[in-house]
mmCIF file of N, CA and C in Angstrom:
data_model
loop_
_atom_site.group_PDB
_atom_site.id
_atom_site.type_symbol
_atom_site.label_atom_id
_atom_site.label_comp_id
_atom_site.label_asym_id
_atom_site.label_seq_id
_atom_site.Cartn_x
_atom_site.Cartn_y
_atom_site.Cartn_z
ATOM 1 N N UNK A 1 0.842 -1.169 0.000
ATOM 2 C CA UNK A 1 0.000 0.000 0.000
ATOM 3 C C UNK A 1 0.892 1.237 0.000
ATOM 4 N N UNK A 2 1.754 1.353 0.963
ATOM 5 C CA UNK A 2 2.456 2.203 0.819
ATOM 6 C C UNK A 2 3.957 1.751 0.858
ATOM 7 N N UNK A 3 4.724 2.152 0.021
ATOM 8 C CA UNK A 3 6.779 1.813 0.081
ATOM 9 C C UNK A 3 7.040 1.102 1.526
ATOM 10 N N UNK A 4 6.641 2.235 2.050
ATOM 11 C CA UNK A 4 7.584 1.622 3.366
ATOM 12 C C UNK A 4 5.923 0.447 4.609
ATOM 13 N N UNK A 5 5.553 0.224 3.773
ATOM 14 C CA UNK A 5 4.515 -0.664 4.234
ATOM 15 C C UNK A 5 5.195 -2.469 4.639
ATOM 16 N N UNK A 6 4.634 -2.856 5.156
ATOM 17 C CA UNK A 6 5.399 -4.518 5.578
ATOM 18 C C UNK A 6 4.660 -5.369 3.915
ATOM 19 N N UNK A 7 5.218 -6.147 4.033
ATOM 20 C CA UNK A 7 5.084 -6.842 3.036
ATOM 21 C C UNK A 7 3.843 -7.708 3.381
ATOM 22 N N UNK A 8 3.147 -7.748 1.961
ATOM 23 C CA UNK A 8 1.870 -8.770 2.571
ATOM 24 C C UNK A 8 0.601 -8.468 1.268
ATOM 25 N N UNK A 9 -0.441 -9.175 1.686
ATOM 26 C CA UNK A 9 -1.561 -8.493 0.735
ATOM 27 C C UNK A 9 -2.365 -7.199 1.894
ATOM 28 N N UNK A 10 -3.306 -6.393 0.701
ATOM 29 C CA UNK A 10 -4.441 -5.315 0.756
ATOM 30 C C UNK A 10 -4.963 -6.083 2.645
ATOM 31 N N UNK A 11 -5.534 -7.133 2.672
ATOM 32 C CA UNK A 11 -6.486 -7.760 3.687
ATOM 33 C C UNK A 11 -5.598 -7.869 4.725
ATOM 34 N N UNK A 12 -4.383 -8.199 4.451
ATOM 35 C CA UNK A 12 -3.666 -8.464 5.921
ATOM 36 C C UNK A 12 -3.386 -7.210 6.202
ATOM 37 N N UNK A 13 -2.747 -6.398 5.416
ATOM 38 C CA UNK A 13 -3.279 -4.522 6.223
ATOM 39 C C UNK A 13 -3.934 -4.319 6.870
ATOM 40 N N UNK A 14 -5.277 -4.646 6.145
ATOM 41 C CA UNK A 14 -6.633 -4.198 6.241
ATOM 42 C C UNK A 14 -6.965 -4.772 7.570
ATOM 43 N N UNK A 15 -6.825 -5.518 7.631
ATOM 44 C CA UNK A 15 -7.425 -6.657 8.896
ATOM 45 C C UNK A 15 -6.167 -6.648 10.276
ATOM 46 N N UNK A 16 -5.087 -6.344 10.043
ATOM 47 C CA UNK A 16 -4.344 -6.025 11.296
ATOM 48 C C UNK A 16 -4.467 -5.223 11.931
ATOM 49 N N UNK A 17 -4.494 -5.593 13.460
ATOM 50 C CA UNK A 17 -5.018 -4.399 14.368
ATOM 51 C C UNK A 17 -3.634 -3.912 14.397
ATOM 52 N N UNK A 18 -3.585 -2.135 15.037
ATOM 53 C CA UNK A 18 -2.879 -1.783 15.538
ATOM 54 C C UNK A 18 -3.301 -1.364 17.252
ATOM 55 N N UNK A 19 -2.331 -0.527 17.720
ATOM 56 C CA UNK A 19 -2.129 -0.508 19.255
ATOM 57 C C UNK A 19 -3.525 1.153 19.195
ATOM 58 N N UNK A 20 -4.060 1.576 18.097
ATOM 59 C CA UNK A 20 -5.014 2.498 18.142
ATOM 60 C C UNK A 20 -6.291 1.919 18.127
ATOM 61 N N UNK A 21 -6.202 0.472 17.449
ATOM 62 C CA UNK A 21 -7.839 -0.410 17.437
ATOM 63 C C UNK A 21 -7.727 -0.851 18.954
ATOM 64 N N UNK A 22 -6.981 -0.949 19.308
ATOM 65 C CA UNK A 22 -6.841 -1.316 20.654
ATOM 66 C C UNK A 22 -7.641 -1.145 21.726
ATOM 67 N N UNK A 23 -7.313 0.619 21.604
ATOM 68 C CA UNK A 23 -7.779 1.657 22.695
ATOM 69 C C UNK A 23 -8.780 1.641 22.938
ATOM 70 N N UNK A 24 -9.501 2.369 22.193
ATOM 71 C CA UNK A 24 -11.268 2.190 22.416
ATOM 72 C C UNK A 24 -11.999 1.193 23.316
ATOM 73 N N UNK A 25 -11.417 0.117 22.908
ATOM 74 C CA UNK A 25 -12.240 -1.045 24.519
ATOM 75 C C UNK A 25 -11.694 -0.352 25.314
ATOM 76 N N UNK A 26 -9.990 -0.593 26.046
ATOM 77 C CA UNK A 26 -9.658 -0.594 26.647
ATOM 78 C C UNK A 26 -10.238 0.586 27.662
ATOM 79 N N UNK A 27 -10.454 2.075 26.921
ATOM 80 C CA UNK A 27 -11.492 3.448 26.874
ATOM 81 C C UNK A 27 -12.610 2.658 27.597
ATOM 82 N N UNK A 28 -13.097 2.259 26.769
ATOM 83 C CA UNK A 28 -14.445 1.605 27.170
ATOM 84 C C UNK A 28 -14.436 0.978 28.242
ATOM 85 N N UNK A 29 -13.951 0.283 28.631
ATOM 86 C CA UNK A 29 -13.744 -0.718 29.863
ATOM 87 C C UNK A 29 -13.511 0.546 31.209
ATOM 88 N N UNK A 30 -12.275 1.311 30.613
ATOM 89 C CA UNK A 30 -11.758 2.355 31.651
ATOM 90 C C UNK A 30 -13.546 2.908 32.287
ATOM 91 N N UNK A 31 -14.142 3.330 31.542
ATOM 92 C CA UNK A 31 -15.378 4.075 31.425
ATOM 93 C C UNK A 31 -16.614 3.294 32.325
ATOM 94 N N UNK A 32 -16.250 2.003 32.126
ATOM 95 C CA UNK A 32 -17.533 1.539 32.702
ATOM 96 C C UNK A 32 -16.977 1.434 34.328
ATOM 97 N N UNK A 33 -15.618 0.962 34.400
ATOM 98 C CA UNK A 33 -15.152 1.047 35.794
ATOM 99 C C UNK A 33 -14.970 2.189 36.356
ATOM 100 N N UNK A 34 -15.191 3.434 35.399
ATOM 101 C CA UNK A 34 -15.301 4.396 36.555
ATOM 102 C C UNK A 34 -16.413 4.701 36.933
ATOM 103 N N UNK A 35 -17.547 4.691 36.065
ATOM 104 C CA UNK A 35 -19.042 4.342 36.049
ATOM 105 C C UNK A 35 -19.129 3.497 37.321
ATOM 106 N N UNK A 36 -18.999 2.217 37.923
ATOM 107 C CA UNK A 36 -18.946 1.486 39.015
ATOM 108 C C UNK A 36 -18.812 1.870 40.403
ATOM 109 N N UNK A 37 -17.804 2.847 39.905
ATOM 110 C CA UNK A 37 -16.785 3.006 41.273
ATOM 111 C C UNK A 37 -17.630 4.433 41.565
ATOM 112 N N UNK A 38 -17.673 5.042 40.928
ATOM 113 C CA UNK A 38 -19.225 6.317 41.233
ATOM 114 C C UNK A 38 -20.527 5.911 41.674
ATOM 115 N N UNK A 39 -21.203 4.859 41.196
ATOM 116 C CA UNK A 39 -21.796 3.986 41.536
ATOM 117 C C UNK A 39 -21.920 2.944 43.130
ATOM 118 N N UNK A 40 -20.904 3.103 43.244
ATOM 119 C CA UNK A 40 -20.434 2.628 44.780
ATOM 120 C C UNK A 40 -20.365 3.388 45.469
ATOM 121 N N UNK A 41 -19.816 4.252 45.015
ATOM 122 C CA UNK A 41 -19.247 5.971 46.198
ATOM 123 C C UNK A 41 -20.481 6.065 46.299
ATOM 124 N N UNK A 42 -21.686 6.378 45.696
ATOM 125 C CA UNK A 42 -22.808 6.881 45.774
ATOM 126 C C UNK A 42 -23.521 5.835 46.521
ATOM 127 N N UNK A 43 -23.350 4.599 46.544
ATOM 128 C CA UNK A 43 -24.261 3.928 47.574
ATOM 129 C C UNK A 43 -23.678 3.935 48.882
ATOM 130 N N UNK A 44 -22.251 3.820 48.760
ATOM 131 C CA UNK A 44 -21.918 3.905 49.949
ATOM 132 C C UNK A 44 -21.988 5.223 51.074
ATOM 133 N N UNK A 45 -22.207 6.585 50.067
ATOM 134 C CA UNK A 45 -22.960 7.881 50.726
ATOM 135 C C UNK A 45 -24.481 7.467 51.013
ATOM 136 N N UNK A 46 -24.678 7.229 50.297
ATOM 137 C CA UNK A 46 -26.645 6.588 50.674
ATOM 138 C C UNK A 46 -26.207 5.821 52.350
ATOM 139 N N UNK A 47 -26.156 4.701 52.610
ATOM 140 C CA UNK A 47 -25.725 4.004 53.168
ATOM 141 C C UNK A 47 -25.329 4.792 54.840
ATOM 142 N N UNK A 48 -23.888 5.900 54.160
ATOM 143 C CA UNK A 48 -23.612 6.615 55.439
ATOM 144 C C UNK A 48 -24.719 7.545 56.695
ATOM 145 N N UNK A 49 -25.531 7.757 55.367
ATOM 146 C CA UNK A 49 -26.688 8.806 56.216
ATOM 147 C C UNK A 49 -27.586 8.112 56.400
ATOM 148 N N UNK A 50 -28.037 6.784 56.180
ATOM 149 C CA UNK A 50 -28.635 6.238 56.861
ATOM 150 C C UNK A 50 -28.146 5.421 57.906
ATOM 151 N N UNK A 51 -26.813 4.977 58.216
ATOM 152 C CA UNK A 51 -26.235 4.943 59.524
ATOM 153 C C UNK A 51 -26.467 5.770 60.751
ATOM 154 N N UNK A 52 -26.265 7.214 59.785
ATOM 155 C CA UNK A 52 -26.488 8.425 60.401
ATOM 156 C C UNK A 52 -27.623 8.133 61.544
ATOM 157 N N UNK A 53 -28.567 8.390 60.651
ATOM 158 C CA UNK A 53 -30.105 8.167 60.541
ATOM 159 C C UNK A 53 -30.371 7.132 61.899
ATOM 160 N N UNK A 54 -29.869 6.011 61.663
ATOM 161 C CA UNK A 54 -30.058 4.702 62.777
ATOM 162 C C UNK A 54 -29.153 5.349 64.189
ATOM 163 N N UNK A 55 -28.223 5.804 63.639
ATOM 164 C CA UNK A 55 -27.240 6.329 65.401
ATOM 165 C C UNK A 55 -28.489 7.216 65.900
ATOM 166 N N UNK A 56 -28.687 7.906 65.219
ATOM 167 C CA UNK A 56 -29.843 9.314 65.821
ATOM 168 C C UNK A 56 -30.737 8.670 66.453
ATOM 169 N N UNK A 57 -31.169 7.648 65.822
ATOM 170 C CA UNK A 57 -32.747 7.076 66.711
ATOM 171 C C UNK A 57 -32.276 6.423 67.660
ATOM 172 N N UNK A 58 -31.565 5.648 67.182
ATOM 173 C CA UNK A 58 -30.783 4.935 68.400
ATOM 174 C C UNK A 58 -30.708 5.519 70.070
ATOM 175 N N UNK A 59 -30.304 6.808 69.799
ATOM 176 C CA UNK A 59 -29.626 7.716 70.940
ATOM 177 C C UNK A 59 -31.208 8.205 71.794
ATOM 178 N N UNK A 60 -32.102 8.353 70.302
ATOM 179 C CA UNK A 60 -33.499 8.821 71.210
ATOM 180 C C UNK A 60 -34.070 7.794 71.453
ATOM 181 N N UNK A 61 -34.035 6.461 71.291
ATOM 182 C CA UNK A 61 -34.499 5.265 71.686
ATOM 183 C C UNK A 61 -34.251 5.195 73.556
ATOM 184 N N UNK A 62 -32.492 5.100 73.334
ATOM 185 C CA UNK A 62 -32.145 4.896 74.566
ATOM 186 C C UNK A 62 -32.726 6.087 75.603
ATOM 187 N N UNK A 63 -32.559 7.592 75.199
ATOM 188 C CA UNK A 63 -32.705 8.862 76.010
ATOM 189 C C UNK A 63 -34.510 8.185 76.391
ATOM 190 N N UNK A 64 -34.978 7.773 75.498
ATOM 191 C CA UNK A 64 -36.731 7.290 76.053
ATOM 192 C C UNK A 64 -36.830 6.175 76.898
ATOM 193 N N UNK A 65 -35.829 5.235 76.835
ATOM 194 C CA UNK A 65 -35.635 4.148 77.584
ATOM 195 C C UNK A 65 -35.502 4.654 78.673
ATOM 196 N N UNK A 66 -34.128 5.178 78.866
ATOM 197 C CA UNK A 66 -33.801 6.054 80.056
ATOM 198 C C UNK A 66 -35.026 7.126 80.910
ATOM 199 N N UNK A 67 -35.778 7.232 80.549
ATOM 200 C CA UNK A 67 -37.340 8.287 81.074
ATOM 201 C C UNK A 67 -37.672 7.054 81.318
ATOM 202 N N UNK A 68 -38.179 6.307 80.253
ATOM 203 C CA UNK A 68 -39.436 5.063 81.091
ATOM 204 C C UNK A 68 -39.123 4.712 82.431
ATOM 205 N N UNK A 69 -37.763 4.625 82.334
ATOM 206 C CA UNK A 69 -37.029 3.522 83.715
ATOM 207 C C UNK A 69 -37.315 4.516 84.527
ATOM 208 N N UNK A 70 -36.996 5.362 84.660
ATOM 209 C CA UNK A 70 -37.228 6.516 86.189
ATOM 210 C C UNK A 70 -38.283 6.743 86.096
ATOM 211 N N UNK A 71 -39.248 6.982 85.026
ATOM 212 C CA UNK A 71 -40.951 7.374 85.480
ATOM 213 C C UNK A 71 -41.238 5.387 86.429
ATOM 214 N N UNK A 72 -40.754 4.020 85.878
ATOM 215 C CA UNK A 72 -41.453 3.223 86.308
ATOM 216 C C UNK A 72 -40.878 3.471 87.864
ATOM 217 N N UNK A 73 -39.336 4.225 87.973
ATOM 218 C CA UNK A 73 -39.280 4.068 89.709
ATOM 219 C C UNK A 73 -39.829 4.457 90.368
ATOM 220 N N UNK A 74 -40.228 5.707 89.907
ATOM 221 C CA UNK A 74 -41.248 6.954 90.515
ATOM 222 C C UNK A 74 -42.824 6.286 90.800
ATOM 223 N N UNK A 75 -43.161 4.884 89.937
ATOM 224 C CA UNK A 75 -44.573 4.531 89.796
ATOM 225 C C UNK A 75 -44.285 3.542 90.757
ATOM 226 N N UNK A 76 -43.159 3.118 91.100
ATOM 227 C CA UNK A 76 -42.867 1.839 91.971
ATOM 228 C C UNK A 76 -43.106 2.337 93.165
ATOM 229 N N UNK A 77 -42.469 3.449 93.341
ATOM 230 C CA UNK A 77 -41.710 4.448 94.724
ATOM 231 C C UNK A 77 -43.593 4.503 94.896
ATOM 232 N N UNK A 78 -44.747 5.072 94.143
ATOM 233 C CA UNK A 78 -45.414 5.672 94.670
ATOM 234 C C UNK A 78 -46.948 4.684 94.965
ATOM 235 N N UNK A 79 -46.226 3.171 94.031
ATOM 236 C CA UNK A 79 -47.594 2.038 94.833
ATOM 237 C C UNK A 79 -47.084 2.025 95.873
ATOM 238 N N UNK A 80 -45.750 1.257 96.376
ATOM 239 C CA UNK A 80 -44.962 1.069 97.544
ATOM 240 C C UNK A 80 -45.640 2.033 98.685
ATOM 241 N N UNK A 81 -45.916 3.674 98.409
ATOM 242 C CA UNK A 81 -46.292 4.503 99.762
ATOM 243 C C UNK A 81 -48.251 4.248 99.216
ATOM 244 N N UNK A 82 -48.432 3.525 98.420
ATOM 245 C CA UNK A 82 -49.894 3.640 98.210
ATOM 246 C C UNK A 82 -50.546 1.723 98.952
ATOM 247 N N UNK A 83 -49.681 1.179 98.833
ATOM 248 C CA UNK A 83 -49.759 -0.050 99.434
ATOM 249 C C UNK A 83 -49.657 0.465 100.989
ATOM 250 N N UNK A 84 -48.375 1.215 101.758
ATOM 251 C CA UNK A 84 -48.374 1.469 103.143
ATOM 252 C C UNK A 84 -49.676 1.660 103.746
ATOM 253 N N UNK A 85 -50.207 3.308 102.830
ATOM 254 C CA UNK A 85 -51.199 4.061 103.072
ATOM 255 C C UNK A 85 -52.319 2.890 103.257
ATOM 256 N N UNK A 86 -52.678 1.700 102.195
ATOM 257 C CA UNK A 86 -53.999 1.151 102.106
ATOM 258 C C UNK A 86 -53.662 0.406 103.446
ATOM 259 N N UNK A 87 -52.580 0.082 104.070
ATOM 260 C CA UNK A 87 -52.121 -1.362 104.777
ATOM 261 C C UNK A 87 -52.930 -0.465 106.230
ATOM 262 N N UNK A 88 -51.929 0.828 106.299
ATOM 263 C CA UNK A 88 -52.669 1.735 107.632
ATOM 264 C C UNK A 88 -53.886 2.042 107.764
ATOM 265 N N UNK A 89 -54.279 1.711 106.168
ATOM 266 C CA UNK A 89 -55.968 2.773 106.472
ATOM 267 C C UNK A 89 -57.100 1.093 107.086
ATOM 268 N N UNK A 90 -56.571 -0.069 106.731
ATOM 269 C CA UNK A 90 -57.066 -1.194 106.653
ATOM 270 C C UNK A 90 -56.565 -1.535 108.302
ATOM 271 N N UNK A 91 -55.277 -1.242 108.869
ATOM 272 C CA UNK A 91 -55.354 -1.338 110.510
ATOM 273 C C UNK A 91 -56.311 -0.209 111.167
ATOM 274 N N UNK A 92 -56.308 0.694 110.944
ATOM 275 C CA UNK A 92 -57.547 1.677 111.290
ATOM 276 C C UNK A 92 -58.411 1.374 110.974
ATOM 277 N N UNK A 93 -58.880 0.711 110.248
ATOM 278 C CA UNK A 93 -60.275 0.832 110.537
ATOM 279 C C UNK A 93 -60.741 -0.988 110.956
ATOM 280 N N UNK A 94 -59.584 -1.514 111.058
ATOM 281 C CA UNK A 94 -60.175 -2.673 112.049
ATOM 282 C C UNK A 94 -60.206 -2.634 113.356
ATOM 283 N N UNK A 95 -59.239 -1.491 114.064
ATOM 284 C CA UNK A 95 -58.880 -0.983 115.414
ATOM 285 C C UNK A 95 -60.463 0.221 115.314
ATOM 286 N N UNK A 96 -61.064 0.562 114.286
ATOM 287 C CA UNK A 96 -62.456 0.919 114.697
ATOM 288 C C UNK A 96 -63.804 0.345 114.661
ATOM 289 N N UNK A 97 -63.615 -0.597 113.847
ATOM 290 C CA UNK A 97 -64.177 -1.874 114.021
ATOM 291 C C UNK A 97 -64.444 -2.863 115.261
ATOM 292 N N UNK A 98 -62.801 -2.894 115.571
ATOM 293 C CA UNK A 98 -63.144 -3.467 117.554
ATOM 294 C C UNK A 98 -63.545 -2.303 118.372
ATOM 295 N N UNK A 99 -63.296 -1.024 117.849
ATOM 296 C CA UNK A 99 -63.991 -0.247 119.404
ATOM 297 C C UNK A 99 -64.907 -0.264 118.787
ATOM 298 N N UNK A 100 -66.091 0.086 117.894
ATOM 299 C CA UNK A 100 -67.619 -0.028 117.759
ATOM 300 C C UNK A 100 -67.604 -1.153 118.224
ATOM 301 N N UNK A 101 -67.310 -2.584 117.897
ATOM 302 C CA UNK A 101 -68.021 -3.506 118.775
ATOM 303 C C UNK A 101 -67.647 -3.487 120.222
ATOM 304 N N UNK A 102 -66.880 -3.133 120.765
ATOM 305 C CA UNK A 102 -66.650 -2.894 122.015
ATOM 306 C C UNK A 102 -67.465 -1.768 122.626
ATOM 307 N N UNK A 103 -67.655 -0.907 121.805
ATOM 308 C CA UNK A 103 -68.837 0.388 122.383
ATOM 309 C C UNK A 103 -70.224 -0.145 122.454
ATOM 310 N N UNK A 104 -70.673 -1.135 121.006
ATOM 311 C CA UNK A 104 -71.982 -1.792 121.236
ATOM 312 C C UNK A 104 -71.982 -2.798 122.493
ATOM 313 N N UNK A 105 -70.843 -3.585 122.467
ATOM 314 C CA UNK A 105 -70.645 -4.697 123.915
ATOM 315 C C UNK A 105 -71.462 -3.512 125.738
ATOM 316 N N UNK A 106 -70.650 -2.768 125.293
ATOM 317 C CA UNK A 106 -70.820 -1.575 126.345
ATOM 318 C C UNK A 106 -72.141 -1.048 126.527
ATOM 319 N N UNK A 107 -72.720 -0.710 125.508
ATOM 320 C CA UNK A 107 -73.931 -0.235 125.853
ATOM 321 C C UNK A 107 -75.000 -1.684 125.948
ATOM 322 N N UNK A 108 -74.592 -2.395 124.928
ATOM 323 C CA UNK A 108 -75.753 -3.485 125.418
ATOM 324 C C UNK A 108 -75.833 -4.062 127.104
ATOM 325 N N UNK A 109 -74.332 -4.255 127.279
ATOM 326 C CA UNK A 109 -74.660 -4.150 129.314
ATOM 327 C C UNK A 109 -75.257 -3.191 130.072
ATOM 328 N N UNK A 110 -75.433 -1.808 129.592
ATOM 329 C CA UNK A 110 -75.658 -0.947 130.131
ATOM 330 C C UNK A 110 -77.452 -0.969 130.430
ATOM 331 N N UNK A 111 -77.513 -1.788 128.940
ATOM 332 C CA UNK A 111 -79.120 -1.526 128.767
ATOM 333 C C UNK A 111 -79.803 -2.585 129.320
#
């Protein structure tokens, strides 16, 4: 084809790659792996803020945990003086229970 061409026929020219037919995949390939790797970065940002997302609740999970537990001590603390109260109000009034019958005992001798 041309003087300083290799020796050969039109087709074996024609049909030999050089290191420029090359490129283009190789381009191509480059392209899709960077395509990937953007692709990843980007899920793996998705991903981070919803970590985010889970620490945050997390923290108000526990901060609510932490309230329940002291409101249930406060509810414990306040059957505990509501049990005393019923226990005293239930000896009083059996200690008035024996003096009415002891006041009725009393007057029925009287009468």
């Amino acid at each position: 084809v041309y003087e300083d061409s290799q020796p050969g026929t039109l087709n074996d020219f024609l049909g030999a790659m050089s290191e420029d037919d090359v490129r283009p995949e190789a381009l191509r390939r480059f392209e899709l792996m960077v395509e990937e790797v953007a692709r990843h970065a980007e899920e793996a940002k998705k991903n981070a803020g919803e970590a985010e997302t889970s620490a945050r609740n997390a923290g108000i999970s526990a901060s609510q945990a932490e309230e329940s537990a002291a409101n249930a001590d406060t509810s414990a603390g306040e059957a505990s003086e509501s049990a005393r109260q019923a226990a005293e109000s239930a000896a009083a009034a059996k200690q008035s229970e024996e003096a009415s019958s002891s006041s009725a005992s009393a007057a029925a001798q009287k009468a």
